[in-house]
Amino acid sequence: MKQVVIRIVCCISIILIVVASGCIAPPKENATASKTGNSAGGNPLIPGTTETPNYVTEVTPFVTVTPTSGYHTIPPTPIPQNKYCRIYSITNTYAYNKTAVAFNLQYPPMYINYTVKPSNITYYKSYTSKITDQGDQIVLVDDYSPFSWFEVTVRSKLNPTDIYLQDGFGAAKGYNEYLNRTLKIVNRDDMQIEFYGNNITATASVWVKPEGNFNDTTQFNMTTDCAYFASNPRDSLGDLTPTPTPTPTWTQA
């Protein structure tokens, strides 16, 4: 009888131990845990999220030097071989007359610069004023003559129908009204250059590179007869000083 009581007590004890072990709560996460890459004491991990792998390393940025107001860029030094020399120049007053020269352009480009002085006309023009009670008004107008124009034509000397360039000044010919222009020819050929106009005075000059177009380049004065040209020359509305007219005879290559 005593042994039965002991067995019962043992069974009850085992049951109580099992029940007690099931009521113990699991340990809590450490509230001071930090995400990878953060310093100690940073934001705690959010339950149910995954830490982001750290693929980069924080470094100190490079210091950027800000240019001062005196900062400037030094333009490149022009190359002497890129100079163009004047091989022809003419100043003429045109009244439906034409002049022409020929040159065998073997090493383009060729530049043709001209400055024109068109004739002016003065006339009266009437208009209706938009200001109340002023009615019709008459003003004196000073403008370029519609009969004043200048034209440059560059064509093949051997095939005259091959025109490489035709441009100039004057609304009568459908051209603009720039008083100073530089035209560029990029073709290689035996060229005929024609200057044509009416009711206008024009100074025109032709420029080429000595090297590649002449055997003897020493005949050019690089200081007075030669200059640099922009790859895309700009036109001007201003009245510039005409180019001096040299009269040397050049020997082509």
PDB file of C-alpha atoms in Angstrom:
ATOM      1  CA  MET A   1       0.000   0.000   0.000  1.00  0.00           C
ATOM      2  CA  LYS A   2       2.830   2.325   0.782  1.00  0.00           C
ATOM      3  CA  GLN A   3       4.436   1.713  -2.646  1.00  0.00           C
ATOM      4  CA  VAL A   4       1.192   2.595  -4.457  1.00  0.00           C
ATOM      5  CA  VAL A   5       1.017   5.933  -2.687  1.00  0.00           C
ATOM      6  CA  ILE A   6       4.634   6.702  -3.631  1.00  0.00           C
ATOM      7  CA  ARG A   7       3.913   5.940  -7.306  1.00  0.00           C
ATOM      8  CA  ILE A   8       0.877   8.208  -7.314  1.00  0.00           C
ATOM      9  CA  VAL A   9       2.874  11.054  -5.754  1.00  0.00           C
ATOM     10  CA  CYS A  10       5.621  10.639  -8.370  1.00  0.00           C
ATOM     11  CA  CYS A  11       3.125  10.734 -11.264  1.00  0.00           C
ATOM     12  CA  ILE A  12       1.488  13.869  -9.919  1.00  0.00           C
ATOM     13  CA  SER A  13       4.910  15.530  -9.498  1.00  0.00           C
ATOM     14  CA  ILE A  14       5.902  14.751 -13.126  1.00  0.00           C
ATOM     15  CA  ILE A  15       2.612  16.171 -14.411  1.00  0.00           C
ATOM     16  CA  LEU A  16       3.078  19.381 -12.413  1.00  0.00           C
ATOM     17  CA  ILE A  17       6.664  19.816 -13.734  1.00  0.00           C
ATOM     18  CA  VAL A  18       5.517  19.434 -17.380  1.00  0.00           C
ATOM     19  CA  VAL A  19       2.671  21.912 -16.934  1.00  0.00           C
ATOM     20  CA  ALA A  20       4.961  24.412 -15.239  1.00  0.00           C
ATOM     21  CA  SER A  21       7.572  24.216 -18.024  1.00  0.00           C
ATOM     22  CA  GLY A  22       4.938  25.077 -20.719  1.00  0.00           C
ATOM     23  CA  CYS A  23       4.039  28.388 -19.028  1.00  0.00           C
ATOM     24  CA  ILE A  24       7.547  29.868 -19.141  1.00  0.00           C
ATOM     25  CA  ALA A  25       7.751  32.810 -21.702  1.00  0.00           C
ATOM     26  CA  PRO A  26      10.560  32.774 -24.314  1.00  0.00           C
ATOM     27  CA  PRO A  27      13.433  35.185 -23.784  1.00  0.00           C
ATOM     28  CA  LYS A  28      12.949  38.741 -25.259  1.00  0.00           C
ATOM     29  CA  GLU A  29      15.224  40.161 -27.999  1.00  0.00           C
ATOM     30  CA  ASN A  30      17.999  42.424 -26.872  1.00  0.00           C
ATOM     31  CA  ALA A  31      16.623  45.953 -27.165  1.00  0.00           C
ATOM     32  CA  THR A  32      20.117  47.349 -27.765  1.00  0.00           C
ATOM     33  CA  ALA A  33      20.773  45.319 -30.921  1.00  0.00           C
ATOM     34  CA  SER A  34      21.712  47.516 -33.924  1.00  0.00           C
ATOM     35  CA  LYS A  35      21.535  47.084 -37.666  1.00  0.00           C
ATOM     36  CA  THR A  36      24.707  46.213 -39.464  1.00  0.00           C
ATOM     37  CA  GLY A  37      26.554  49.361 -40.497  1.00  0.00           C
ATOM     38  CA  ASN A  38      25.054  51.570 -37.721  1.00  0.00           C
ATOM     39  CA  SER A  39      27.077  52.712 -34.741  1.00  0.00           C
ATOM     40  CA  ALA A  40      26.323  51.404 -31.227  1.00  0.00           C
ATOM     41  CA  GLY A  41      23.228  52.934 -29.694  1.00  0.00           C
ATOM     42  CA  GLY A  42      21.481  53.337 -33.120  1.00  0.00           C
ATOM     43  CA  ASN A  43      17.894  52.478 -34.026  1.00  0.00           C
ATOM     44  CA  PRO A  44      16.866  48.959 -32.875  1.00  0.00           C
ATOM     45  CA  LEU A  45      15.940  46.247 -35.349  1.00  0.00           C
ATOM     46  CA  ILE A  46      12.255  46.062 -36.210  1.00  0.00           C
ATOM     47  CA  PRO A  47      10.896  42.574 -35.500  1.00  0.00           C
ATOM     48  CA  GLY A  48      10.190  40.658 -38.709  1.00  0.00           C
ATOM     49  CA  THR A  49      12.710  42.651 -40.901  1.00  0.00           C
ATOM     50  CA  THR A  50      16.056  41.609 -42.395  1.00  0.00           C
ATOM     51  CA  GLU A  51      19.290  43.531 -42.089  1.00  0.00           C
ATOM     52  CA  THR A  52      20.578  45.192 -45.340  1.00  0.00           C
ATOM     53  CA  PRO A  53      24.048  44.008 -46.349  1.00  0.00           C
ATOM     54  CA  ASN A  54      26.668  46.762 -46.216  1.00  0.00           C
ATOM     55  CA  TYR A  55      28.176  46.998 -49.747  1.00  0.00           C
ATOM     56  CA  VAL A  56      29.854  50.407 -49.380  1.00  0.00           C
ATOM     57  CA  THR A  57      32.179  52.190 -46.996  1.00  0.00           C
ATOM     58  CA  GLU A  58      31.595  55.732 -45.833  1.00  0.00           C
ATOM     59  CA  VAL A  59      34.495  58.032 -46.689  1.00  0.00           C
ATOM     60  CA  THR A  60      35.306  61.743 -46.450  1.00  0.00           C
ATOM     61  CA  PRO A  61      34.223  63.686 -49.593  1.00  0.00           C
ATOM     62  CA  PHE A  62      36.892  65.397 -51.695  1.00  0.00           C
ATOM     63  CA  VAL A  63      37.085  69.154 -51.253  1.00  0.00           C
ATOM     64  CA  THR A  64      35.928  71.048 -54.381  1.00  0.00           C
ATOM     65  CA  VAL A  65      37.797  74.262 -55.056  1.00  0.00           C
ATOM     66  CA  THR A  66      35.446  77.019 -56.270  1.00  0.00           C
ATOM     67  CA  PRO A  67      37.083  79.350 -58.840  1.00  0.00           C
ATOM     68  CA  THR A  68      37.393  82.956 -57.742  1.00  0.00           C
ATOM     69  CA  SER A  69      36.211  85.935 -59.775  1.00  0.00           C
ATOM     70  CA  GLY A  70      39.675  86.213 -61.319  1.00  0.00           C
ATOM     71  CA  TYR A  71      39.549  82.711 -62.790  1.00  0.00           C
ATOM     72  CA  HIS A  72      39.934  82.572 -66.568  1.00  0.00           C
ATOM     73  CA  THR A  73      40.868  80.108 -69.252  1.00  0.00           C
ATOM     74  CA  ILE A  74      43.906  80.675 -71.447  1.00  0.00           C
ATOM     75  CA  PRO A  75      42.974  80.435 -75.145  1.00  0.00           C
ATOM     76  CA  PRO A  76      45.047  78.007 -77.195  1.00  0.00           C
ATOM     77  CA  THR A  77      47.992  79.451 -79.075  1.00  0.00           C
ATOM     78  CA  PRO A  78      47.160  79.797 -82.795  1.00  0.00           C
ATOM     79  CA  ILE A  79      49.172  77.556 -85.102  1.00  0.00           C
ATOM     80  CA  PRO A  80      51.121  79.532 -87.756  1.00  0.00           C
ATOM     81  CA  GLN A  81      50.219  76.943 -90.409  1.00  0.00           C
ATOM     82  CA  ASN A  82      46.545  77.851 -89.898  1.00  0.00           C
ATOM     83  CA  LYS A  83      47.053  81.386 -91.164  1.00  0.00           C
ATOM     84  CA  TYR A  84      45.358  82.482 -94.378  1.00  0.00           C
ATOM     85  CA  CYS A  85      47.021  84.999 -96.675  1.00  0.00           C
ATOM     86  CA  ARG A  86      45.372  87.550 -98.922  1.00  0.00           C
ATOM     87  CA  ILE A  87      45.988  86.730-102.591  1.00  0.00           C
ATOM     88  CA  TYR A  88      43.624  89.270-104.149  1.00  0.00           C
ATOM     89  CA  SER A  89      41.749  92.409-103.164  1.00  0.00           C
ATOM     90  CA  ILE A  90      39.669  94.924-105.085  1.00  0.00           C
ATOM     91  CA  THR A  91      37.606  98.025-104.328  1.00  0.00           C
ATOM     92  CA  ASN A  92      35.086  98.945-107.000  1.00  0.00           C
ATOM     93  CA  THR A  93      31.908 100.944-107.552  1.00  0.00           C
ATOM     94  CA  TYR A  94      29.396  98.786-109.378  1.00  0.00           C
ATOM     95  CA  ALA A  95      26.746  99.785-111.901  1.00  0.00           C
ATOM     96  CA  TYR A  96      25.789  96.452-113.406  1.00  0.00           C
ATOM     97  CA  ASN A  97      29.473  95.763-114.099  1.00  0.00           C
ATOM     98  CA  LYS A  98      31.320  92.551-113.221  1.00  0.00           C
ATOM     99  CA  THR A  99      34.927  91.607-112.455  1.00  0.00           C
ATOM    100  CA  ALA A 100      36.387  88.093-112.216  1.00  0.00           C
ATOM    101  CA  VAL A 101      39.609  86.343-111.195  1.00  0.00           C
ATOM    102  CA  ALA A 102      40.713  82.697-111.322  1.00  0.00           C
ATOM    103  CA  PHE A 103      42.630  80.628-108.803  1.00  0.00           C
ATOM    104  CA  ASN A 104      43.437  76.913-108.674  1.00  0.00           C
ATOM    105  CA  LEU A 105      42.412  76.008-105.111  1.00  0.00           C
ATOM    106  CA  GLN A 106      44.310  72.836-104.274  1.00  0.00           C
ATOM    107  CA  TYR A 107      44.156  73.033-100.479  1.00  0.00           C
ATOM    108  CA  PRO A 108      40.782  74.412 -99.268  1.00  0.00           C
ATOM    109  CA  PRO A 109      39.092  76.164 -97.615  1.00  0.00           C
ATOM    110  CA  MET A 110      39.135  79.556 -99.293  1.00  0.00           C
ATOM    111  CA  TYR A 111      37.683  82.649 -97.577  1.00  0.00           C
ATOM    112  CA  ILE A 112      36.193  85.657 -99.377  1.00  0.00           C
ATOM    113  CA  ASN A 113      35.634  88.716 -97.224  1.00  0.00           C
ATOM    114  CA  TYR A 114      33.725  91.769 -98.429  1.00  0.00           C
ATOM    115  CA  THR A 115      32.615  95.137 -97.054  1.00  0.00           C
ATOM    116  CA  VAL A 116      29.905  97.079 -98.883  1.00  0.00           C
ATOM    117  CA  LYS A 117      28.714 100.689 -98.860  1.00  0.00           C
ATOM    118  CA  PRO A 118      25.218 100.701-100.363  1.00  0.00           C
ATOM    119  CA  SER A 119      23.502 103.798-101.681  1.00  0.00           C
ATOM    120  CA  ASN A 120      20.821 105.351 -99.500  1.00  0.00           C
ATOM    121  CA  ILE A 121      17.514 106.885-100.441  1.00  0.00           C
ATOM    122  CA  THR A 122      15.393 109.348 -98.488  1.00  0.00           C
ATOM    123  CA  TYR A 123      11.628 109.416 -98.796  1.00  0.00           C
ATOM    124  CA  TYR A 124       8.489 110.309 -96.884  1.00  0.00           C
ATOM    125  CA  LYS A 125       6.202 107.617 -95.527  1.00  0.00           C
ATOM    126  CA  SER A 126       2.676 108.083 -94.197  1.00  0.00           C
ATOM    127  CA  TYR A 127       1.019 105.946 -91.551  1.00  0.00           C
ATOM    128  CA  THR A 128      -1.975 106.059 -89.222  1.00  0.00           C
ATOM    129  CA  SER A 129      -1.007 106.598 -85.603  1.00  0.00           C
ATOM    130  CA  LYS A 130      -2.471 104.293 -82.976  1.00  0.00           C
ATOM    131  CA  ILE A 131      -2.411 107.128 -80.447  1.00  0.00           C
ATOM    132  CA  THR A 132      -5.812 108.685 -79.939  1.00  0.00           C
ATOM    133  CA  ASP A 133      -6.503 111.996 -81.769  1.00  0.00           C
ATOM    134  CA  GLN A 134      -3.161 111.941 -83.691  1.00  0.00           C
ATOM    135  CA  GLY A 135      -4.593 110.612 -86.966  1.00  0.00           C
ATOM    136  CA  ASP A 136      -2.377 110.242 -90.040  1.00  0.00           C
ATOM    137  CA  GLN A 137       1.351 110.968 -89.664  1.00  0.00           C
ATOM    138  CA  ILE A 138       4.172 111.570 -92.181  1.00  0.00           C
ATOM    139  CA  VAL A 139       7.791 110.657 -91.350  1.00  0.00           C
ATOM    140  CA  LEU A 140      11.094 111.032 -93.205  1.00  0.00           C
ATOM    141  CA  VAL A 141      12.779 107.654 -93.843  1.00  0.00           C
ATOM    142  CA  ASP A 142      16.462 107.113 -94.678  1.00  0.00           C
ATOM    143  CA  ASP A 143      17.060 103.556 -95.954  1.00  0.00           C
ATOM    144  CA  TYR A 144      19.202 101.441 -98.295  1.00  0.00           C
ATOM    145  CA  SER A 145      18.283 101.839-101.940  1.00  0.00           C
ATOM    146  CA  PRO A 146      16.273  98.866-103.230  1.00  0.00           C
ATOM    147  CA  PHE A 147      18.503  99.012-106.350  1.00  0.00           C
ATOM    148  CA  SER A 148      21.713  98.635-104.307  1.00  0.00           C
ATOM    149  CA  TRP A 149      23.122  95.095-104.287  1.00  0.00           C
ATOM    150  CA  PHE A 150      26.380  93.099-104.456  1.00  0.00           C
ATOM    151  CA  GLU A 151      26.904  89.472-105.446  1.00  0.00           C
ATOM    152  CA  VAL A 152      29.802  87.005-105.156  1.00  0.00           C
ATOM    153  CA  THR A 153      29.782  83.895-107.348  1.00  0.00           C
ATOM    154  CA  VAL A 154      32.348  81.087-107.174  1.00  0.00           C
ATOM    155  CA  ARG A 155      32.155  78.548-109.990  1.00  0.00           C
ATOM    156  CA  SER A 156      34.293  75.926-111.680  1.00  0.00           C
ATOM    157  CA  LYS A 157      36.456  77.479-114.370  1.00  0.00           C
ATOM    158  CA  LEU A 158      36.335  74.308-116.474  1.00  0.00           C
ATOM    159  CA  ASN A 159      32.601  73.664-115.904  1.00  0.00           C
ATOM    160  CA  PRO A 160      30.937  77.090-115.422  1.00  0.00           C
ATOM    161  CA  THR A 161      27.562  75.533-114.582  1.00  0.00           C
ATOM    162  CA  ASP A 162      29.095  74.062-111.396  1.00  0.00           C
ATOM    163  CA  ILE A 163      28.470  76.919-108.947  1.00  0.00           C
ATOM    164  CA  TYR A 164      30.011  76.328-105.522  1.00  0.00           C
ATOM    165  CA  LEU A 165      28.795  79.560-103.896  1.00  0.00           C
ATOM    166  CA  GLN A 166      26.557  82.519-104.758  1.00  0.00           C
ATOM    167  CA  ASP A 167      25.743  85.006-102.030  1.00  0.00           C
ATOM    168  CA  GLY A 168      25.886  88.701-101.249  1.00  0.00           C
ATOM    169  CA  PHE A 169      24.072  91.847-100.117  1.00  0.00           C
ATOM    170  CA  GLY A 170      20.729  93.374-101.043  1.00  0.00           C
ATOM    171  CA  ALA A 171      17.034  92.586-100.848  1.00  0.00           C
ATOM    172  CA  ALA A 172      16.749  93.110-104.619  1.00  0.00           C
ATOM    173  CA  LYS A 173      18.641  89.825-105.054  1.00  0.00           C
ATOM    174  CA  GLY A 174      17.056  88.100-102.065  1.00  0.00           C
ATOM    175  CA  TYR A 175      20.183  88.479 -99.896  1.00  0.00           C
ATOM    176  CA  ASN A 176      20.555  89.851 -96.360  1.00  0.00           C
ATOM    177  CA  GLU A 177      21.739  93.339 -95.413  1.00  0.00           C
ATOM    178  CA  TYR A 178      25.002  92.563 -93.566  1.00  0.00           C
ATOM    179  CA  LEU A 179      27.588  95.189 -94.492  1.00  0.00           C
ATOM    180  CA  ASN A 180      30.526  92.918 -93.727  1.00  0.00           C
ATOM    181  CA  ARG A 181      30.623  89.194 -94.454  1.00  0.00           C
ATOM    182  CA  THR A 182      33.099  86.346 -94.800  1.00  0.00           C
ATOM    183  CA  LEU A 183      32.165  83.516 -97.164  1.00  0.00           C
ATOM    184  CA  LYS A 184      33.779  80.069 -97.031  1.00  0.00           C
ATOM    185  CA  ILE A 185      34.454  77.715 -99.975  1.00  0.00           C
ATOM    186  CA  VAL A 186      35.424  74.131 -99.143  1.00  0.00           C
ATOM    187  CA  ASN A 187      35.634  72.625-102.656  1.00  0.00           C
ATOM    188  CA  ARG A 188      38.886  71.784-104.464  1.00  0.00           C
ATOM    189  CA  ASP A 189      38.909  72.996-108.066  1.00  0.00           C
ATOM    190  CA  ASP A 190      40.226  75.569-110.519  1.00  0.00           C
ATOM    191  CA  MET A 191      37.926  78.379-109.371  1.00  0.00           C
ATOM    192  CA  GLN A 192      36.552  81.461-111.104  1.00  0.00           C
ATOM    193  CA  ILE A 193      35.509  84.138-108.599  1.00  0.00           C
ATOM    194  CA  GLU A 194      33.109  86.833-109.869  1.00  0.00           C
ATOM    195  CA  PHE A 195      32.113  90.127-108.231  1.00  0.00           C
ATOM    196  CA  TYR A 196      28.941  91.748-109.546  1.00  0.00           C
ATOM    197  CA  GLY A 197      26.770  94.597-108.334  1.00  0.00           C
ATOM    198  CA  ASN A 198      24.795  97.769-108.867  1.00  0.00           C
ATOM    199  CA  ASN A 199      24.499 101.130-107.159  1.00  0.00           C
ATOM    200  CA  ILE A 200      27.034 100.075-104.522  1.00  0.00           C
ATOM    201  CA  THR A 201      30.727 100.306-103.580  1.00  0.00           C
ATOM    202  CA  ALA A 202      32.394  97.131-102.344  1.00  0.00           C
ATOM    203  CA  THR A 203      35.813  95.998-101.176  1.00  0.00           C
ATOM    204  CA  ALA A 204      36.423  92.262-101.544  1.00  0.00           C
ATOM    205  CA  SER A 205      39.466  90.110-100.768  1.00  0.00           C
ATOM    206  CA  VAL A 206      40.339  86.441-101.268  1.00  0.00           C
ATOM    207  CA  TRP A 207      42.295  84.424 -98.664  1.00  0.00           C
ATOM    208  CA  VAL A 208      43.906  80.961 -98.834  1.00  0.00           C
ATOM    209  CA  LYS A 209      46.524  78.978 -96.925  1.00  0.00           C
ATOM    210  CA  PRO A 210      49.980  79.379 -98.483  1.00  0.00           C
ATOM    211  CA  GLU A 211      51.028  75.817 -97.691  1.00  0.00           C
ATOM    212  CA  GLY A 212      49.470  73.398-100.132  1.00  0.00           C
ATOM    213  CA  ASN A 213      48.553  76.151-102.607  1.00  0.00           C
ATOM    214  CA  PHE A 214      51.993  77.699-103.319  1.00  0.00           C
ATOM    215  CA  ASN A 215      55.453  76.211-103.740  1.00  0.00           C
ATOM    216  CA  ASP A 216      57.154  79.301-102.342  1.00  0.00           C
ATOM    217  CA  THR A 217      55.490  80.492 -99.133  1.00  0.00           C
ATOM    218  CA  THR A 218      58.267  82.951 -98.255  1.00  0.00           C
ATOM    219  CA  GLN A 219      56.760  85.563-100.583  1.00  0.00           C
ATOM    220  CA  PHE A 220      54.018  86.194 -98.009  1.00  0.00           C
ATOM    221  CA  ASN A 221      54.475  88.593 -95.117  1.00  0.00           C
ATOM    222  CA  MET A 222      52.816  86.629 -92.311  1.00  0.00           C
ATOM    223  CA  THR A 223      52.362  89.799 -90.259  1.00  0.00           C
ATOM    224  CA  THR A 224      50.740  92.164 -92.761  1.00  0.00           C
ATOM    225  CA  ASP A 225      49.286  89.911 -95.468  1.00  0.00           C
ATOM    226  CA  CYS A 226      47.990  87.003 -93.385  1.00  0.00           C
ATOM    227  CA  ALA A 227      45.401  86.441 -90.649  1.00  0.00           C
ATOM    228  CA  TYR A 228      43.487  83.761 -88.772  1.00  0.00           C
ATOM    229  CA  PHE A 229      39.865  82.993 -89.643  1.00  0.00           C
ATOM    230  CA  ALA A 230      37.216  81.422 -87.434  1.00  0.00           C
ATOM    231  CA  SER A 231      35.919  78.073 -88.685  1.00  0.00           C
ATOM    232  CA  ASN A 232      32.427  79.614 -88.851  1.00  0.00           C
ATOM    233  CA  PRO A 233      32.845  83.352 -89.557  1.00  0.00           C
ATOM    234  CA  ARG A 234      30.206  85.723 -88.196  1.00  0.00           C
ATOM    235  CA  ASP A 235      28.516  88.408 -90.277  1.00  0.00           C
ATOM    236  CA  SER A 236      28.446  92.025 -89.194  1.00  0.00           C
ATOM    237  CA  LEU A 237      25.971  94.855 -89.624  1.00  0.00           C
ATOM    238  CA  GLY A 238      28.637  97.440 -88.827  1.00  0.00           C
ATOM    239  CA  ASP A 239      30.560  99.499 -91.355  1.00  0.00           C
ATOM    240  CA  LEU A 240      34.194  98.366 -91.074  1.00  0.00           C
ATOM    241  CA  THR A 241      37.371  99.859 -92.506  1.00  0.00           C
ATOM    242  CA  PRO A 242      37.978  98.505 -96.031  1.00  0.00           C
ATOM    243  CA  THR A 243      40.851  96.076 -96.512  1.00  0.00           C
ATOM    244  CA  PRO A 244      44.003  97.573 -98.136  1.00  0.00           C
ATOM    245  CA  THR A 245      44.452  96.595-101.764  1.00  0.00           C
ATOM    246  CA  PRO A 246      47.775  94.796-102.409  1.00  0.00           C
ATOM    247  CA  THR A 247      48.865  94.282-106.023  1.00  0.00           C
ATOM    248  CA  PRO A 248      51.550  91.528-105.958  1.00  0.00           C
ATOM    249  CA  THR A 249      51.688  88.758-108.546  1.00  0.00           C
ATOM    250  CA  TRP A 250      51.689  85.310-106.950  1.00  0.00           C
ATOM    251  CA  THR A 251      53.161  82.115-108.346  1.00  0.00           C
ATOM    252  CA  GLN A 252      50.936  79.082-107.810  1.00  0.00           C
ATOM    253  CA  ALA A 253      52.139  75.591-106.939  1.00  0.00           C
TER     254      ALA A 253
END
